[in-house]
Short mmCIF file of C-alpha atoms in Angstrom, two decimals:
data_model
loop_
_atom_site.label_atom_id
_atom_site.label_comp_id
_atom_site.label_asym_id
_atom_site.label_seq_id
_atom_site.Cartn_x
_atom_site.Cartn_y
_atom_site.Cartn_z
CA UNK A 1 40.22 25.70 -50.86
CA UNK A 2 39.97 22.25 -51.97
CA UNK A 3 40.41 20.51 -48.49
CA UNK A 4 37.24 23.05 -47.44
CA UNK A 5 35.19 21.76 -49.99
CA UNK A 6 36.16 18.18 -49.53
CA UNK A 7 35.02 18.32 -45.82
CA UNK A 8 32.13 20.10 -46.67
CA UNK A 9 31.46 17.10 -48.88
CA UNK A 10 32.23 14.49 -46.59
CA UNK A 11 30.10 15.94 -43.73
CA UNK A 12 27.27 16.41 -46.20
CA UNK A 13 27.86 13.13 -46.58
CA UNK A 14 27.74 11.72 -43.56
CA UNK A 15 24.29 13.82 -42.83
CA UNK A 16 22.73 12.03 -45.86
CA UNK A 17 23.81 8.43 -44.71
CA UNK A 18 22.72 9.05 -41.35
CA UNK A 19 19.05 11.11 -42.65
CA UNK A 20 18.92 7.40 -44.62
CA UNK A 21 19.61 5.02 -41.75
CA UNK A 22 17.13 7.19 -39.41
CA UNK A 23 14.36 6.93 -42.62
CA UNK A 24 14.89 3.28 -43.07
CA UNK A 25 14.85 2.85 -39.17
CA UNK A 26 11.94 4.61 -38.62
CA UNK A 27 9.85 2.43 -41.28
CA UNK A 28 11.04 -0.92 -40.37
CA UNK A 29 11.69 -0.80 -36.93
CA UNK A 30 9.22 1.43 -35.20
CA UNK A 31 6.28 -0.43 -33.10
CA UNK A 32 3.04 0.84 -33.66
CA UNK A 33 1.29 1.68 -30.25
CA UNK A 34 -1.94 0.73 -29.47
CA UNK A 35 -4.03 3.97 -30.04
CA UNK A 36 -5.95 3.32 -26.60
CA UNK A 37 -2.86 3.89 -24.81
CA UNK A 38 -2.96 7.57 -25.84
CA UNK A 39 -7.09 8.26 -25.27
CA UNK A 40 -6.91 6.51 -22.03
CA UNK A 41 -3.03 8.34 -21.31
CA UNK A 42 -5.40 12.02 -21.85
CA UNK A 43 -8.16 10.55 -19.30
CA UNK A 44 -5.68 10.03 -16.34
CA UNK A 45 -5.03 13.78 -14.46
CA UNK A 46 -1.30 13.62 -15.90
CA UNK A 47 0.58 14.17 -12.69
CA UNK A 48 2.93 11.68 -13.22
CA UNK A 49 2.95 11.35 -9.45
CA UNK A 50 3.83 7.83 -9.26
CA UNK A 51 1.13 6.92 -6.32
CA UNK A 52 -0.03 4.05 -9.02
CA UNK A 53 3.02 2.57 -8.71
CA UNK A 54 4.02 3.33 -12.37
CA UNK A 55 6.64 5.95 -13.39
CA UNK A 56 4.16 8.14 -14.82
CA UNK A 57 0.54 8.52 -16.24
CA UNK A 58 2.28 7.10 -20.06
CA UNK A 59 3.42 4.05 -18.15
CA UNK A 60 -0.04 3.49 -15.84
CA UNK A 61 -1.83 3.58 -19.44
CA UNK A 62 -0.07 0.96 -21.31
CA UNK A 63 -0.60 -0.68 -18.16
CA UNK A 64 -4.22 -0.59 -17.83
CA UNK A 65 -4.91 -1.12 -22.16
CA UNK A 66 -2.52 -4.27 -21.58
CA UNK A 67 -4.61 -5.81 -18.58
CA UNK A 68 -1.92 -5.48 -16.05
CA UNK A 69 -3.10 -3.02 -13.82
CA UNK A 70 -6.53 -1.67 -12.44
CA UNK A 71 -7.41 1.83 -14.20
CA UNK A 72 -9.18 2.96 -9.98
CA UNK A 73 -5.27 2.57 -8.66
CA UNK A 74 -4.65 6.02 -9.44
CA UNK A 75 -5.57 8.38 -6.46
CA UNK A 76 -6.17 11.49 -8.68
CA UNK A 77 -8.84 9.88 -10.83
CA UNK A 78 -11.89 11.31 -10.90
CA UNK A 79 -15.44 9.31 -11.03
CA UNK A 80 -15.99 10.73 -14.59
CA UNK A 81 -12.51 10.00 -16.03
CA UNK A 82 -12.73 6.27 -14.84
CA UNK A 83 -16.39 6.50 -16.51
CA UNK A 84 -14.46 7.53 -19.63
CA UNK A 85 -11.49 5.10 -19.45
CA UNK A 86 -14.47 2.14 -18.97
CA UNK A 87 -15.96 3.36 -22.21
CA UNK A 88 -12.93 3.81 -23.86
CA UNK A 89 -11.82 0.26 -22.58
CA UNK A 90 -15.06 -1.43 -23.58
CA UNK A 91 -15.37 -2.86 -19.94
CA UNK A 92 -17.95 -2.45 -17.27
CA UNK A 93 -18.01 0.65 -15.25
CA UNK A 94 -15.00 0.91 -12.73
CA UNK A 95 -15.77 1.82 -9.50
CA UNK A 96 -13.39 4.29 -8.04
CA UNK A 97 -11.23 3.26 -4.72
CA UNK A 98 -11.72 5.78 -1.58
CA UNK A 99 -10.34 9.12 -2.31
CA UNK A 100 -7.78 10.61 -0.04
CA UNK A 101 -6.46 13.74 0.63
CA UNK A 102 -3.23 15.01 2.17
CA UNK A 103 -3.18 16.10 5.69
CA UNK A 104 -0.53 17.99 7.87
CA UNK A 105 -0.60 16.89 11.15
CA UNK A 106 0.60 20.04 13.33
CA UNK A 107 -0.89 23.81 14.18
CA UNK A 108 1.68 24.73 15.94
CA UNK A 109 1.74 28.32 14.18
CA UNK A 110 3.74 31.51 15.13
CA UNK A 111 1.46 32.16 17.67
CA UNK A 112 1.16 28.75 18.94
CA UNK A 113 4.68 27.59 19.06
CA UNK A 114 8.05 28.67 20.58
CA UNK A 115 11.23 29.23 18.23
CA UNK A 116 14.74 28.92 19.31
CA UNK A 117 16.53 31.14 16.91
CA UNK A 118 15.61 33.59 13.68
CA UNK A 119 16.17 31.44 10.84
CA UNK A 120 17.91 33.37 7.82
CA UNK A 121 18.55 31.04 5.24
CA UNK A 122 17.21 29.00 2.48
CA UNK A 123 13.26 29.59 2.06
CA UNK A 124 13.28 25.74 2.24
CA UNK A 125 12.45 23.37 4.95
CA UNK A 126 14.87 20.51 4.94
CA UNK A 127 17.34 23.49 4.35
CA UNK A 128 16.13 24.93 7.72
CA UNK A 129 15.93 21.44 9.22
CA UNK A 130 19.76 21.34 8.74
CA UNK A 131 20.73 24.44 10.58
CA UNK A 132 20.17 22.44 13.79
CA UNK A 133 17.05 20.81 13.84
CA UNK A 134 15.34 23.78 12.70
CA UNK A 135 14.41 26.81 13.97
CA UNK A 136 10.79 25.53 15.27
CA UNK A 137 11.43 24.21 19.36
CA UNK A 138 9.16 21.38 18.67
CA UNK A 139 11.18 18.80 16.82
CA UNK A 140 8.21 17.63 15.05
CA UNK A 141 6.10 20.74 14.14
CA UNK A 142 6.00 21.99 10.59
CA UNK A 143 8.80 24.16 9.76
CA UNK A 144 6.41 26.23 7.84
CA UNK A 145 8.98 27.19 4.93
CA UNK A 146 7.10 25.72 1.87
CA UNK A 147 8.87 22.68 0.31
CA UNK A 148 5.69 21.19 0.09
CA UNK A 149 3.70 24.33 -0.98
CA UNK A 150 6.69 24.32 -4.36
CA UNK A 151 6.04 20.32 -4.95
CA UNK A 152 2.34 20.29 -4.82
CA UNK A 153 1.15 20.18 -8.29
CA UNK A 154 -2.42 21.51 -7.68
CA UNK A 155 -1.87 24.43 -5.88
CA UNK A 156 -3.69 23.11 -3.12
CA UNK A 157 -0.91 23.46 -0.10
CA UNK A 158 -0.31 26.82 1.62
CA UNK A 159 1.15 28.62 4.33
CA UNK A 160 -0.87 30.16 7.05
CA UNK A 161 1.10 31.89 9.95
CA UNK A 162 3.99 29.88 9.84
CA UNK A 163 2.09 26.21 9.09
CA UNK A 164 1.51 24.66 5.93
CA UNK A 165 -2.41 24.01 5.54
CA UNK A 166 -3.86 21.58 2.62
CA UNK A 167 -7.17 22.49 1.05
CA UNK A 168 -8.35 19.27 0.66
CA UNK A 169 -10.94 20.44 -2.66
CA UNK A 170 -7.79 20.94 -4.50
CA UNK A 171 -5.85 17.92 -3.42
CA UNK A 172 -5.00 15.24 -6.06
CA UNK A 173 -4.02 12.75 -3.87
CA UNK A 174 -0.54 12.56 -5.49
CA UNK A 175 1.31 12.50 -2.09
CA UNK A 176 4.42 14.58 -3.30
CA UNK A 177 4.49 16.24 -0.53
CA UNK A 178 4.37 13.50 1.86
CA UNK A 179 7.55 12.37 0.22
CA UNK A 180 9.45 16.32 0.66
CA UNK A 181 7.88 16.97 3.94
CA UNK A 182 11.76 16.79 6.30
CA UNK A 183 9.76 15.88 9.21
CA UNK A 184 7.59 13.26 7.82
CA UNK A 185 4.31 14.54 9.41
CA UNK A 186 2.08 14.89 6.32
CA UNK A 187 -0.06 11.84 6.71
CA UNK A 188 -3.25 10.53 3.57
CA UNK A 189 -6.36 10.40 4.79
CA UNK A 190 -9.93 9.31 4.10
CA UNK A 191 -11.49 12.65 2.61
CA UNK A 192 -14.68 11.81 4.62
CA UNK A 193 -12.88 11.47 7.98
CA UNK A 194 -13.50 15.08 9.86
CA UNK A 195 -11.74 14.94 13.34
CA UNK A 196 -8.12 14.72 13.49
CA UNK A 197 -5.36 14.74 15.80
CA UNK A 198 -2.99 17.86 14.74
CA UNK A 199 -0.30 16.94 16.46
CA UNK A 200 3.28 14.69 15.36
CA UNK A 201 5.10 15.18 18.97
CA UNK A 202 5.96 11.79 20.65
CA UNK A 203 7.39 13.85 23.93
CA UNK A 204 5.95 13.38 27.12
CA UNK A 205 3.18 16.36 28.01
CA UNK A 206 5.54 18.29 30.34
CA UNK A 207 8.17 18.66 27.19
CA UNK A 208 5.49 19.72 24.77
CA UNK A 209 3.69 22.51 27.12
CA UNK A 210 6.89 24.33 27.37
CA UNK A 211 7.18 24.59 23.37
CA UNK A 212 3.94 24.49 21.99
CA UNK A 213 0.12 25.54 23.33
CA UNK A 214 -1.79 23.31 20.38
CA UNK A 215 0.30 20.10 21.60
CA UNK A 216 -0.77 16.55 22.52
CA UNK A 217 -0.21 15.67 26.32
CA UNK A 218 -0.60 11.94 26.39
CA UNK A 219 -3.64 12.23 28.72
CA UNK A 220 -5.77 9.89 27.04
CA UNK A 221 -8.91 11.57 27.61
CA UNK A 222 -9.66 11.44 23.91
CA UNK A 223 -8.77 7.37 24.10
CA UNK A 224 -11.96 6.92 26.47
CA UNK A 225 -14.29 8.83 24.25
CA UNK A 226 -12.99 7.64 20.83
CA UNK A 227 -14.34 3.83 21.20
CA UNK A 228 -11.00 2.59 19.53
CA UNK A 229 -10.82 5.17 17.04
CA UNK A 230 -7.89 6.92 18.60
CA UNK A 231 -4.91 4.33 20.38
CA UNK A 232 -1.74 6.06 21.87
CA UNK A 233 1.73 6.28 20.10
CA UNK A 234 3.46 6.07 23.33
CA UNK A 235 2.78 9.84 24.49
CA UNK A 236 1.05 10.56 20.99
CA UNK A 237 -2.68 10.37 20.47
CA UNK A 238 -3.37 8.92 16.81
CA UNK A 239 -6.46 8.08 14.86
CA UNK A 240 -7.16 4.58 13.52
CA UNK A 241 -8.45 5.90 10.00
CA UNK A 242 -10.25 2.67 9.26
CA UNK A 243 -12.68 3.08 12.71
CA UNK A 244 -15.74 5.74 12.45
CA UNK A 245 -14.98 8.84 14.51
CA UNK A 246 -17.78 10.96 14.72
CA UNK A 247 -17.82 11.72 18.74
CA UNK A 248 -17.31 15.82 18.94
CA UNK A 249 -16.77 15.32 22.57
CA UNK A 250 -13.09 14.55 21.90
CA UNK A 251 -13.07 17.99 20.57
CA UNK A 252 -14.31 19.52 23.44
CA UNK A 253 -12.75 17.77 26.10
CA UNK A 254 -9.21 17.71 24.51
CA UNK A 255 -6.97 19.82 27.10
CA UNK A 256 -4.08 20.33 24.38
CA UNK A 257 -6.67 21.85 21.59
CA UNK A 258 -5.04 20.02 18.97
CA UNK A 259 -8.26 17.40 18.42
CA UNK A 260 -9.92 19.64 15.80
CA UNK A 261 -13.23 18.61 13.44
CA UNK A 262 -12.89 20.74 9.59
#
């Protein structure tokens, strides 16, 4: 009996010198935090995306109160949260940087594109991806299994017939699922920009007729038109984002129908 009680003892002990230490610890050794850090951490859409360049939105905020960073470098920001931030910070209105919006580059659906095999496994597209290439017989298209549907914070990715499709209302800007996407063809865009090339497939025109009908063929009839706004990835057709594309005759006159204005 005694040796219970005695380690009851010295474990209660040990809880009260450590209850002590922690006490002490906490009154002399915390640092006080600067209470802006918090108002301006609530402004910020809490995503914790990283697109800043910070781990999270609790690291971008001691980052902005402390003068080392620009409170516009996050892409989720709205207008009225920077408003809010500027007030907060006692600074002069910040002007928000060009909002962009995630955009997957392929509509090669299940009625567009050839398959090789029935894929069976892992919902999952780098999962799919490893079972030879993927089931999809265009090495670039979108795999259409929903990794980044599952990373997307905002609900704003879906699938549609076999190909993922952003709505770019919802989009945050957060590019997660650039970063999961196994075949790298989720590109950030200018939200304003309207026509754009939906296709990722570098093979020459012959190749990409025989596994896909919505497929760039490297004729460069949309190069003419474009006035600079579209240049040529060897066999690839690609926007220059920074150039204004507004001619709807590179819609028209696209032979692959994969030059599409939303």
């Amino acid at each position: 009996m005694e040796p219970m009680i005695t380690s009851v003892l010295v474990i209660s002990g040990i809880g009260l010198v450590c209850g002590v230490a922690l006490a002490l610890g906490a009154r002399y050794l915390s640092i006080q935090e600067n209470p802006l850090v918090e108002t301006v951490t609530q402004l910020l859409p809490g995503a914790n995306c990283g697109a800043c360049g910070f781990a999270g939105c609790a690291g971008y905020a001691n980052a902005i109160v402390a003068g080392q960073a620009a409170a516009n470098r996050c892409p989720s920001c709205t207008a009225l949260a920077l408003a809010q931030i500027s007030a907060a910070l006692g600074i002069a209105p910040i002007e928000p940087g060009a909002r962009e919006v995630a955009l997957v580059l392929c509509r090669g659906d299940n009625d567009q594109a050839r398959k090789r095999f029935v894929y069976d496994g892992i919902t999952d597209c780098a999962a799919a991806a490893a079972v030879g290439g993927g089931d999809k017989a265009c090495r670039y298209g979108c795999l259409g299994y929903g990794t980044c549907v599952r990373v997307c914070p905002a609900g704003a990715i879906e699938v549609v017939a076999g190909v993922a499709r952003v709505h770019p209302e919802l989009c945050i800007s957060c590019r997660k699922c650039v970063a999961a996407c196994p075949r790298g063809i989720i590109r950030m865009v200018p939200e304003s920009r309207r026509i754009h090339v939906f296709c990722s497939s570098k093979d020459p025109g012959a190749e990409v007729r025989k596994v896909c009908k919505v497929g760039c063929i490297g004729c460069r009839i949309c190069t003419r038109l474009a006035a600079g706004a579209i240049t040529m990835d060897g066999a690839l057709a690609v926007v220059n984002y920074e150039r204004l594309l507004d001619n709807e005759e590179v819609v028209a006159k696209c032979p692959g129908k994969c030059i599409l204005k939303v």
